[in-house]
C-alpha cells in the first residue's frame, strides 16, 4: 500500500495492511512531529508533495526493496498538509519471514524516501515564522541520481 | 500572471519567454541539425511546476518557458534564472524532474515533457526522524 494522504495516519491500519502468516516479523516505523530541534521550538509542520512524482518514486522504492529483501508485504503512507505536534507524518511497515531483514528494509526505505521522494516540510516555529527544510541546499550535496 | 520580459521585444504577446541561446556545440541529434540548417527553428513550450522554496521565491507555482527545439535541462536552468531573477540564486541547486524522473543537465526536453523544479527534498540525517 502506497499512499499520500491529508488524513491522520492510523498505524493500526498500516500494520494490518502488511500482516501475513507468511511473515514472522512486522517492522513499523513512524515519523512524528517533534517539538524541539535543538533550542528551536516547533509549533506545527506543513508537508507538501509533488504527488505524481512522489507516488512514482515510492512505487520504485517498493520494487527496489523487494529486490533486496524477501518482503512479504510493504506499506508506505505519507501525510501531507498541516500537522500538529506528535502527529504521524509518515509510516513505513514491512513484513518479512525474519526480523533482521525487516529492520534492514524498514531503515533503508525510510532513509531513501527522505532523499528521493519529492515531499518537503516547512517548519512553523513557535514565534510564527515559517521556514522550508531543505538540508540539501548545500551545492556540494550530490543529487539523488542513481549511478 | 505577470509577464516575463527580460529581453524587451523578445517576449511575445502570449507571455511565453523566448530564451536567446548562444551558438551550441555540434549535436549528434539529426533533428537539431535540420532545424538549424533550415533556419526554421521550432520552439518547445513548457510549463515548469515549482514546489516548496522555489515556488515561494518565484511567487508563483507555474512558470511558462519557451525554449529552442533541442534544448536540454541546462538550457532550462539558464532560462529559469533569466526569466525569474528571484530564482536565480537557487537555480544551481534546484532539482529538475522530467516526467517524474530526476533529470541530469544533458536530458533533452520535448514539447510533451512534464517538467518540475524544486529544492532538495527534506533529507534528514541517516536514521533521523521526520
PDB file of C-alpha atoms in Angstrom:
ATOM      1  CA  UNK A   1       0.000   0.000   0.000  1.00  0.00           C
ATOM      2  CA  UNK A   2       1.471   3.291  -1.158  1.00  0.00           C
ATOM      3  CA  UNK A   3      -0.472   6.367  -0.102  1.00  0.00           C
ATOM      4  CA  UNK A   4      -0.229  10.108   0.238  1.00  0.00           C
ATOM      5  CA  UNK A   5      -2.995  11.401   2.450  1.00  0.00           C
ATOM      6  CA  UNK A   6      -4.319  14.574   4.026  1.00  0.00           C
ATOM      7  CA  UNK A   7      -5.980  12.494   6.746  1.00  0.00           C
ATOM      8  CA  UNK A   8      -4.391  11.397  10.028  1.00  0.00           C
ATOM      9  CA  UNK A   9      -2.437   8.154   9.639  1.00  0.00           C
ATOM     10  CA  UNK A  10      -3.860   5.174  11.511  1.00  0.00           C
ATOM     11  CA  UNK A  11      -0.868   2.962  12.422  1.00  0.00           C
ATOM     12  CA  UNK A  12      -3.172   0.024  13.166  1.00  0.00           C
ATOM     13  CA  UNK A  13      -4.444   0.082   9.614  1.00  0.00           C
ATOM     14  CA  UNK A  14      -0.874   0.249   8.288  1.00  0.00           C
ATOM     15  CA  UNK A  15       0.125  -2.786  10.374  1.00  0.00           C
ATOM     16  CA  UNK A  16      -2.918  -4.744   9.231  1.00  0.00           C
ATOM     17  CA  UNK A  17      -2.056  -3.959   5.621  1.00  0.00           C
ATOM     18  CA  UNK A  18       1.184  -5.956   5.892  1.00  0.00           C
ATOM     19  CA  UNK A  19       0.246  -8.678   8.420  1.00  0.00           C
ATOM     20  CA  UNK A  20       0.524 -12.153   6.896  1.00  0.00           C
ATOM     21  CA  UNK A  21       1.016 -15.720   8.058  1.00  0.00           C
ATOM     22  CA  UNK A  22       3.902 -15.925   5.578  1.00  0.00           C
ATOM     23  CA  UNK A  23       5.764 -13.409   7.735  1.00  0.00           C
ATOM     24  CA  UNK A  24       7.389 -13.886  11.130  1.00  0.00           C
ATOM     25  CA  UNK A  25       8.038 -10.190  11.652  1.00  0.00           C
ATOM     26  CA  UNK A  26       6.493  -6.811  11.048  1.00  0.00           C
ATOM     27  CA  UNK A  27       8.736  -3.780  11.319  1.00  0.00           C
ATOM     28  CA  UNK A  28       6.895  -0.471  11.637  1.00  0.00           C
ATOM     29  CA  UNK A  29       8.498   2.960  11.535  1.00  0.00           C
ATOM     30  CA  UNK A  30       6.556   6.115  12.377  1.00  0.00           C
ATOM     31  CA  UNK A  31       7.940   9.580  11.826  1.00  0.00           C
ATOM     32  CA  UNK A  32       6.285  12.062  14.158  1.00  0.00           C
ATOM     33  CA  UNK A  33       6.263  15.823  14.552  1.00  0.00           C
ATOM     34  CA  UNK A  34       8.902  16.814  17.081  1.00  0.00           C
ATOM     35  CA  UNK A  35       8.539  19.939  19.193  1.00  0.00           C
ATOM     36  CA  UNK A  36      12.177  20.865  19.715  1.00  0.00           C
ATOM     37  CA  UNK A  37      15.030  20.906  17.221  1.00  0.00           C
ATOM     38  CA  UNK A  38      17.925  21.923  19.405  1.00  0.00           C
ATOM     39  CA  UNK A  39      16.790  25.151  21.037  1.00  0.00           C
ATOM     40  CA  UNK A  40      14.151  25.939  18.438  1.00  0.00           C
ATOM     41  CA  UNK A  41      10.544  25.224  19.210  1.00  0.00           C
ATOM     42  CA  UNK A  42       8.159  23.999  16.542  1.00  0.00           C
ATOM     43  CA  UNK A  43       4.504  24.973  16.581  1.00  0.00           C
ATOM     44  CA  UNK A  44       3.452  22.831  13.621  1.00  0.00           C
ATOM     45  CA  UNK A  45       4.696  21.426  10.325  1.00  0.00           C
ATOM     46  CA  UNK A  46       3.357  21.727   6.794  1.00  0.00           C
ATOM     47  CA  UNK A  47       4.149  18.994   4.287  1.00  0.00           C
ATOM     48  CA  UNK A  48       3.899  19.481   0.557  1.00  0.00           C
ATOM     49  CA  UNK A  49       4.271  16.809  -2.127  1.00  0.00           C
ATOM     50  CA  UNK A  50       4.695  16.700  -5.875  1.00  0.00           C
ATOM     51  CA  UNK A  51       2.075  13.997  -5.850  1.00  0.00           C
ATOM     52  CA  UNK A  52       2.529  12.295  -9.221  1.00  0.00           C
ATOM     53  CA  UNK A  53       6.284  12.044  -8.849  1.00  0.00           C
ATOM     54  CA  UNK A  54       6.146  11.112  -5.180  1.00  0.00           C
ATOM     55  CA  UNK A  55       3.865   8.175  -5.941  1.00  0.00           C
ATOM     56  CA  UNK A  56       6.112   7.079  -8.815  1.00  0.00           C
ATOM     57  CA  UNK A  57       9.235   7.242  -6.661  1.00  0.00           C
ATOM     58  CA  UNK A  58       7.538   5.407  -3.777  1.00  0.00           C
ATOM     59  CA  UNK A  59       6.490   2.656  -6.167  1.00  0.00           C
ATOM     60  CA  UNK A  60      10.108   2.385  -7.338  1.00  0.00           C
ATOM     61  CA  UNK A  61      11.273   2.207  -3.721  1.00  0.00           C
ATOM     62  CA  UNK A  62       8.918  -0.690  -3.089  1.00  0.00           C
ATOM     63  CA  UNK A  63      10.261  -2.550  -6.137  1.00  0.00           C
ATOM     64  CA  UNK A  64      13.862  -1.946  -5.113  1.00  0.00           C
ATOM     65  CA  UNK A  65      13.225  -3.045  -1.526  1.00  0.00           C
ATOM     66  CA  UNK A  66      11.522  -6.209  -2.769  1.00  0.00           C
ATOM     67  CA  UNK A  67      14.559  -6.945  -4.933  1.00  0.00           C
ATOM     68  CA  UNK A  68      16.865  -6.592  -1.921  1.00  0.00           C
ATOM     69  CA  UNK A  69      14.929  -8.357   0.820  1.00  0.00           C
ATOM     70  CA  UNK A  70      12.379 -11.196   0.983  1.00  0.00           C
ATOM     71  CA  UNK A  71       9.479  -8.876   1.700  1.00  0.00           C
ATOM     72  CA  UNK A  72       6.041 -10.369   2.141  1.00  0.00           C
ATOM     73  CA  UNK A  73       4.177  -7.054   2.211  1.00  0.00           C
ATOM     74  CA  UNK A  74       5.129  -3.414   2.366  1.00  0.00           C
ATOM     75  CA  UNK A  75       3.237  -0.191   3.058  1.00  0.00           C
ATOM     76  CA  UNK A  76       4.322   3.417   2.958  1.00  0.00           C
ATOM     77  CA  UNK A  77       1.864   6.135   3.948  1.00  0.00           C
ATOM     78  CA  UNK A  78       2.919   9.787   3.972  1.00  0.00           C
ATOM     79  CA  UNK A  79       0.810  12.612   5.289  1.00  0.00           C
ATOM     80  CA  UNK A  80       0.644  15.968   3.521  1.00  0.00           C
ATOM     81  CA  UNK A  81      -0.822  19.258   4.688  1.00  0.00           C
ATOM     82  CA  UNK A  82      -0.690  20.789   8.160  1.00  0.00           C
ATOM     83  CA  UNK A  83       0.399  18.606  11.065  1.00  0.00           C
ATOM     84  CA  UNK A  84       0.352  19.262  14.793  1.00  0.00           C
ATOM     85  CA  UNK A  85       2.977  18.248  17.352  1.00  0.00           C
ATOM     86  CA  UNK A  86       3.061  14.498  17.820  1.00  0.00           C
ATOM     87  CA  UNK A  87       1.149  13.762  14.616  1.00  0.00           C
ATOM     88  CA  UNK A  88       2.369  10.898  12.468  1.00  0.00           C
ATOM     89  CA  UNK A  89       3.937  12.289   9.309  1.00  0.00           C
ATOM     90  CA  UNK A  90       4.997   9.025   7.733  1.00  0.00           C
ATOM     91  CA  UNK A  91       4.525   5.313   8.333  1.00  0.00           C
ATOM     92  CA  UNK A  92       6.644   2.549   6.817  1.00  0.00           C
ATOM     93  CA  UNK A  93       5.708  -1.059   7.522  1.00  0.00           C
ATOM     94  CA  UNK A  94       7.376  -4.187   6.208  1.00  0.00           C
ATOM     95  CA  UNK A  95       6.551  -7.791   6.871  1.00  0.00           C
ATOM     96  CA  UNK A  96       9.284 -10.371   6.343  1.00  0.00           C
ATOM     97  CA  UNK A  97       9.944 -14.002   7.268  1.00  0.00           C
ATOM     98  CA  UNK A  98      12.556 -12.950   9.881  1.00  0.00           C
ATOM     99  CA  UNK A  99      13.163  -9.757  11.834  1.00  0.00           C
ATOM    100  CA  UNK A 100      16.689  -8.967  10.595  1.00  0.00           C
ATOM    101  CA  UNK A 101      15.618  -8.314   7.027  1.00  0.00           C
ATOM    102  CA  UNK A 102      12.595  -6.384   8.278  1.00  0.00           C
ATOM    103  CA  UNK A 103      14.700  -3.963  10.314  1.00  0.00           C
ATOM    104  CA  UNK A 104      17.119  -3.541   7.408  1.00  0.00           C
ATOM    105  CA  UNK A 105      14.396  -2.975   4.814  1.00  0.00           C
ATOM    106  CA  UNK A 106      12.466  -0.534   7.003  1.00  0.00           C
ATOM    107  CA  UNK A 107      15.537   1.588   7.719  1.00  0.00           C
ATOM    108  CA  UNK A 108      16.627   1.597   4.078  1.00  0.00           C
ATOM    109  CA  UNK A 109      13.137   2.554   2.924  1.00  0.00           C
ATOM    110  CA  UNK A 110      12.860   5.456   5.339  1.00  0.00           C
ATOM    111  CA  UNK A 111      16.373   6.783   4.703  1.00  0.00           C
ATOM    112  CA  UNK A 112      15.967   6.552   0.930  1.00  0.00           C
ATOM    113  CA  UNK A 113      12.472   8.012   0.980  1.00  0.00           C
ATOM    114  CA  UNK A 114      13.798  11.140   2.644  1.00  0.00           C
ATOM    115  CA  UNK A 115      16.420  11.562  -0.073  1.00  0.00           C
ATOM    116  CA  UNK A 116      14.485  10.856  -3.254  1.00  0.00           C
ATOM    117  CA  UNK A 117      10.737  11.278  -2.743  1.00  0.00           C
ATOM    118  CA  UNK A 118       9.654  14.854  -3.538  1.00  0.00           C
ATOM    119  CA  UNK A 119       7.929  15.732  -0.284  1.00  0.00           C
ATOM    120  CA  UNK A 120       9.006  18.861   1.571  1.00  0.00           C
ATOM    121  CA  UNK A 121       8.332  20.118   5.033  1.00  0.00           C
ATOM    122  CA  UNK A 122       8.015  23.625   6.306  1.00  0.00           C
ATOM    123  CA  UNK A 123       8.614  24.400   9.947  1.00  0.00           C
ATOM    124  CA  UNK A 124       6.213  26.789  11.612  1.00  0.00           C
ATOM    125  CA  UNK A 125       8.297  27.929  14.566  1.00  0.00           C
ATOM    126  CA  UNK A 126       6.827  28.934  17.901  1.00  0.00           C
ATOM    127  CA  UNK A 127       7.338  32.631  17.010  1.00  0.00           C
ATOM    128  CA  UNK A 128       5.130  32.176  13.949  1.00  0.00           C
ATOM    129  CA  UNK A 129       7.907  32.343  11.331  1.00  0.00           C
ATOM    130  CA  UNK A 130       7.924  29.706   8.611  1.00  0.00           C
ATOM    131  CA  UNK A 131      10.970  28.020   7.134  1.00  0.00           C
ATOM    132  CA  UNK A 132      11.356  25.330   4.469  1.00  0.00           C
ATOM    133  CA  UNK A 133      13.620  22.471   5.427  1.00  0.00           C
ATOM    134  CA  UNK A 134      15.954  21.835   2.512  1.00  0.00           C
ATOM    135  CA  UNK A 135      19.123  20.417   4.035  1.00  0.00           C
ATOM    136  CA  UNK A 136      20.467  19.572   0.597  1.00  0.00           C
ATOM    137  CA  UNK A 137      20.665  23.195  -0.498  1.00  0.00           C
ATOM    138  CA  UNK A 138      24.400  22.979   0.009  1.00  0.00           C
ATOM    139  CA  UNK A 139      25.634  22.704  -3.611  1.00  0.00           C
ATOM    140  CA  UNK A 140      28.243  20.154  -2.589  1.00  0.00           C
ATOM    141  CA  UNK A 141      25.474  17.637  -1.937  1.00  0.00           C
ATOM    142  CA  UNK A 142      25.101  15.075  -4.673  1.00  0.00           C
ATOM    143  CA  UNK A 143      21.735  14.978  -6.434  1.00  0.00           C
ATOM    144  CA  UNK A 144      19.657  11.858  -5.907  1.00  0.00           C
ATOM    145  CA  UNK A 145      20.552  10.216  -9.184  1.00  0.00           C
ATOM    146  CA  UNK A 146      21.018   6.527  -9.498  1.00  0.00           C
ATOM    147  CA  UNK A 147      24.531   5.883 -10.653  1.00  0.00           C
TER     148      UNK A 147
ATOM    149  CA  UNK B   1       0.285  36.089 -14.194  1.00  0.00           C
ATOM    150  CA  UNK B   2       2.888  38.762 -14.727  1.00  0.00           C
ATOM    151  CA  UNK B   3       4.742  38.915 -17.982  1.00  0.00           C
ATOM    152  CA  UNK B   4       8.373  37.837 -18.025  1.00  0.00           C
ATOM    153  CA  UNK B   5      10.115  40.066 -20.482  1.00  0.00           C
ATOM    154  CA  UNK B   6      13.751  40.493 -19.577  1.00  0.00           C
ATOM    155  CA  UNK B   7      14.798  40.992 -23.201  1.00  0.00           C
ATOM    156  CA  UNK B   8      12.466  43.709 -24.355  1.00  0.00           C
ATOM    157  CA  UNK B   9      10.941  42.658 -27.642  1.00  0.00           C
ATOM    158  CA  UNK B  10      11.880  39.014 -27.328  1.00  0.00           C
ATOM    159  CA  UNK B  11       8.799  38.078 -25.336  1.00  0.00           C
ATOM    160  CA  UNK B  12       5.735  37.617 -27.474  1.00  0.00           C
ATOM    161  CA  UNK B  13       2.205  38.632 -26.533  1.00  0.00           C
ATOM    162  CA  UNK B  14       1.370  35.261 -25.060  1.00  0.00           C
ATOM    163  CA  UNK B  15       3.646  35.821 -22.107  1.00  0.00           C
ATOM    164  CA  UNK B  16       5.935  32.968 -23.092  1.00  0.00           C
ATOM    165  CA  UNK B  17       9.604  33.699 -22.787  1.00  0.00           C
ATOM    166  CA  UNK B  18      11.938  33.064 -25.681  1.00  0.00           C
ATOM    167  CA  UNK B  19      15.407  32.372 -24.435  1.00  0.00           C
ATOM    168  CA  UNK B  20      18.146  33.730 -26.659  1.00  0.00           C
ATOM    169  CA  UNK B  21      20.738  30.981 -26.571  1.00  0.00           C
ATOM    170  CA  UNK B  22      24.211  31.405 -27.924  1.00  0.00           C
ATOM    171  CA  UNK B  23      25.762  29.103 -30.516  1.00  0.00           C
ATOM    172  CA  UNK B  24      25.584  25.484 -29.477  1.00  0.00           C
ATOM    173  CA  UNK B  25      28.253  22.878 -29.965  1.00  0.00           C
ATOM    174  CA  UNK B  26      27.610  20.387 -32.769  1.00  0.00           C
ATOM    175  CA  UNK B  27      24.881  17.945 -31.827  1.00  0.00           C
ATOM    176  CA  UNK B  28      24.529  14.310 -32.703  1.00  0.00           C
ATOM    177  CA  UNK B  29      20.772  14.692 -32.962  1.00  0.00           C
ATOM    178  CA  UNK B  30      19.973  14.979 -36.682  1.00  0.00           C
ATOM    179  CA  UNK B  31      16.667  16.699 -35.946  1.00  0.00           C
ATOM    180  CA  UNK B  32      18.552  19.527 -34.291  1.00  0.00           C
ATOM    181  CA  UNK B  33      20.873  19.947 -37.241  1.00  0.00           C
ATOM    182  CA  UNK B  34      17.914  20.056 -39.619  1.00  0.00           C
ATOM    183  CA  UNK B  35      16.223  22.751 -37.607  1.00  0.00           C
ATOM    184  CA  UNK B  36      19.326  24.897 -37.523  1.00  0.00           C
ATOM    185  CA  UNK B  37      20.177  24.434 -41.183  1.00  0.00           C
ATOM    186  CA  UNK B  38      16.718  25.359 -42.451  1.00  0.00           C
ATOM    187  CA  UNK B  39      16.683  28.481 -40.345  1.00  0.00           C
ATOM    188  CA  UNK B  40      13.213  27.491 -39.194  1.00  0.00           C
ATOM    189  CA  UNK B  41      13.704  26.831 -35.509  1.00  0.00           C
ATOM    190  CA  UNK B  42      10.843  25.181 -33.747  1.00  0.00           C
ATOM    191  CA  UNK B  43      10.178  26.013 -30.142  1.00  0.00           C
ATOM    192  CA  UNK B  44       9.371  23.868 -27.162  1.00  0.00           C
ATOM    193  CA  UNK B  45       6.770  25.378 -24.854  1.00  0.00           C
ATOM    194  CA  UNK B  46       6.841  24.083 -21.330  1.00  0.00           C
ATOM    195  CA  UNK B  47       5.048  24.872 -18.087  1.00  0.00           C
ATOM    196  CA  UNK B  48       7.534  24.430 -15.274  1.00  0.00           C
ATOM    197  CA  UNK B  49       5.927  23.440 -11.987  1.00  0.00           C
ATOM    198  CA  UNK B  50       7.629  24.841  -8.902  1.00  0.00           C
ATOM    199  CA  UNK B  51       7.438  23.498  -5.377  1.00  0.00           C
ATOM    200  CA  UNK B  52       8.337  24.479  -1.827  1.00  0.00           C
ATOM    201  CA  UNK B  53      11.014  27.198  -1.519  1.00  0.00           C
ATOM    202  CA  UNK B  54      11.287  27.516  -5.311  1.00  0.00           C
ATOM    203  CA  UNK B  55       7.603  28.397  -5.576  1.00  0.00           C
ATOM    204  CA  UNK B  56       7.821  30.840  -2.691  1.00  0.00           C
ATOM    205  CA  UNK B  57      10.860  32.599  -4.182  1.00  0.00           C
ATOM    206  CA  UNK B  58       9.229  32.817  -7.599  1.00  0.00           C
ATOM    207  CA  UNK B  59       5.900  33.918  -6.172  1.00  0.00           C
ATOM    208  CA  UNK B  60       4.011  31.511  -8.427  1.00  0.00           C
ATOM    209  CA  UNK B  61       3.617  27.772  -8.895  1.00  0.00           C
ATOM    210  CA  UNK B  62       3.993  27.577 -12.669  1.00  0.00           C
ATOM    211  CA  UNK B  63       6.455  29.343 -14.965  1.00  0.00           C
ATOM    212  CA  UNK B  64       5.847  29.103 -18.727  1.00  0.00           C
ATOM    213  CA  UNK B  65       9.036  28.938 -20.774  1.00  0.00           C
ATOM    214  CA  UNK B  66       9.689  28.724 -24.467  1.00  0.00           C
ATOM    215  CA  UNK B  67      12.952  27.065 -25.416  1.00  0.00           C
ATOM    216  CA  UNK B  68      14.583  26.261 -28.750  1.00  0.00           C
ATOM    217  CA  UNK B  69      13.946  22.783 -30.102  1.00  0.00           C
ATOM    218  CA  UNK B  70      16.638  20.501 -28.735  1.00  0.00           C
ATOM    219  CA  UNK B  71      17.076  22.480 -25.532  1.00  0.00           C
ATOM    220  CA  UNK B  72      18.170  20.444 -22.544  1.00  0.00           C
ATOM    221  CA  UNK B  73      17.876  20.741 -18.775  1.00  0.00           C
ATOM    222  CA  UNK B  74      20.940  23.001 -18.586  1.00  0.00           C
ATOM    223  CA  UNK B  75      19.223  25.384 -21.023  1.00  0.00           C
ATOM    224  CA  UNK B  76      16.112  25.226 -18.893  1.00  0.00           C
ATOM    225  CA  UNK B  77      18.119  26.241 -15.819  1.00  0.00           C
ATOM    226  CA  UNK B  78      19.511  29.231 -17.691  1.00  0.00           C
ATOM    227  CA  UNK B  79      16.020  30.215 -18.828  1.00  0.00           C
ATOM    228  CA  UNK B  80      14.615  29.923 -15.319  1.00  0.00           C
ATOM    229  CA  UNK B  81      17.383  32.047 -13.853  1.00  0.00           C
ATOM    230  CA  UNK B  82      16.993  34.678 -16.572  1.00  0.00           C
ATOM    231  CA  UNK B  83      13.205  34.684 -16.620  1.00  0.00           C
ATOM    232  CA  UNK B  84      12.673  34.647 -12.859  1.00  0.00           C
ATOM    233  CA  UNK B  85      15.524  36.628 -11.277  1.00  0.00           C
ATOM    234  CA  UNK B  86      14.289  35.839  -7.776  1.00  0.00           C
ATOM    235  CA  UNK B  87      15.010  32.176  -8.502  1.00  0.00           C
ATOM    236  CA  UNK B  88      18.481  32.740  -9.925  1.00  0.00           C
ATOM    237  CA  UNK B  89      20.456  32.155  -6.705  1.00  0.00           C
ATOM    238  CA  UNK B  90      18.595  28.890  -6.175  1.00  0.00           C
ATOM    239  CA  UNK B  91      18.763  27.581  -9.739  1.00  0.00           C
ATOM    240  CA  UNK B  92      22.158  25.832  -9.499  1.00  0.00           C
ATOM    241  CA  UNK B  93      20.925  23.606  -6.671  1.00  0.00           C
ATOM    242  CA  UNK B  94      17.363  23.042  -7.862  1.00  0.00           C
ATOM    243  CA  UNK B  95      16.486  19.522  -8.837  1.00  0.00           C
ATOM    244  CA  UNK B  96      14.789  19.208 -12.209  1.00  0.00           C
ATOM    245  CA  UNK B  97      12.305  16.427 -12.835  1.00  0.00           C
ATOM    246  CA  UNK B  98      11.177  15.426 -16.304  1.00  0.00           C
ATOM    247  CA  UNK B  99       8.170  13.107 -16.454  1.00  0.00           C
ATOM    248  CA  UNK B 100       8.552  12.292 -12.747  1.00  0.00           C
ATOM    249  CA  UNK B 101      12.212  11.271 -13.089  1.00  0.00           C
ATOM    250  CA  UNK B 102      15.185  13.266 -11.812  1.00  0.00           C
ATOM    251  CA  UNK B 103      16.858  14.671 -14.905  1.00  0.00           C
ATOM    252  CA  UNK B 104      20.520  15.467 -15.434  1.00  0.00           C
ATOM    253  CA  UNK B 105      21.514  18.650 -17.263  1.00  0.00           C
ATOM    254  CA  UNK B 106      22.048  16.852 -20.574  1.00  0.00           C
ATOM    255  CA  UNK B 107      18.497  15.471 -20.795  1.00  0.00           C
ATOM    256  CA  UNK B 108      16.772  16.933 -23.863  1.00  0.00           C
ATOM    257  CA  UNK B 109      13.297  18.395 -23.343  1.00  0.00           C
ATOM    258  CA  UNK B 110      10.316  17.514 -25.518  1.00  0.00           C
ATOM    259  CA  UNK B 111       7.124  19.516 -26.016  1.00  0.00           C
ATOM    260  CA  UNK B 112       5.164  16.897 -24.065  1.00  0.00           C
ATOM    261  CA  UNK B 113       7.638  16.765 -21.164  1.00  0.00           C
ATOM    262  CA  UNK B 114       6.169  17.339 -17.705  1.00  0.00           C
ATOM    263  CA  UNK B 115       8.822  19.445 -16.025  1.00  0.00           C
ATOM    264  CA  UNK B 116       9.178  20.445 -12.381  1.00  0.00           C
ATOM    265  CA  UNK B 117      11.856  22.334 -10.460  1.00  0.00           C
ATOM    266  CA  UNK B 118      12.302  22.141  -6.724  1.00  0.00           C
ATOM    267  CA  UNK B 119      14.863  22.251  -3.922  1.00  0.00           C
ATOM    268  CA  UNK B 120      16.295  19.061  -2.454  1.00  0.00           C
ATOM    269  CA  UNK B 121      13.754  17.066  -0.515  1.00  0.00           C
ATOM    270  CA  UNK B 122      13.583  17.203   3.262  1.00  0.00           C
ATOM    271  CA  UNK B 123      16.539  14.899   3.620  1.00  0.00           C
ATOM    272  CA  UNK B 124      17.271  14.401   7.264  1.00  0.00           C
ATOM    273  CA  UNK B 125      20.272  12.635   8.649  1.00  0.00           C
ATOM    274  CA  UNK B 126      20.527   8.900   8.297  1.00  0.00           C
ATOM    275  CA  UNK B 127      18.267   7.312  10.854  1.00  0.00           C
ATOM    276  CA  UNK B 128      16.685  10.662  11.606  1.00  0.00           C
ATOM    277  CA  UNK B 129      13.016  11.164  12.168  1.00  0.00           C
ATOM    278  CA  UNK B 130      10.616  13.261  10.140  1.00  0.00           C
TER     279      UNK B 130
END
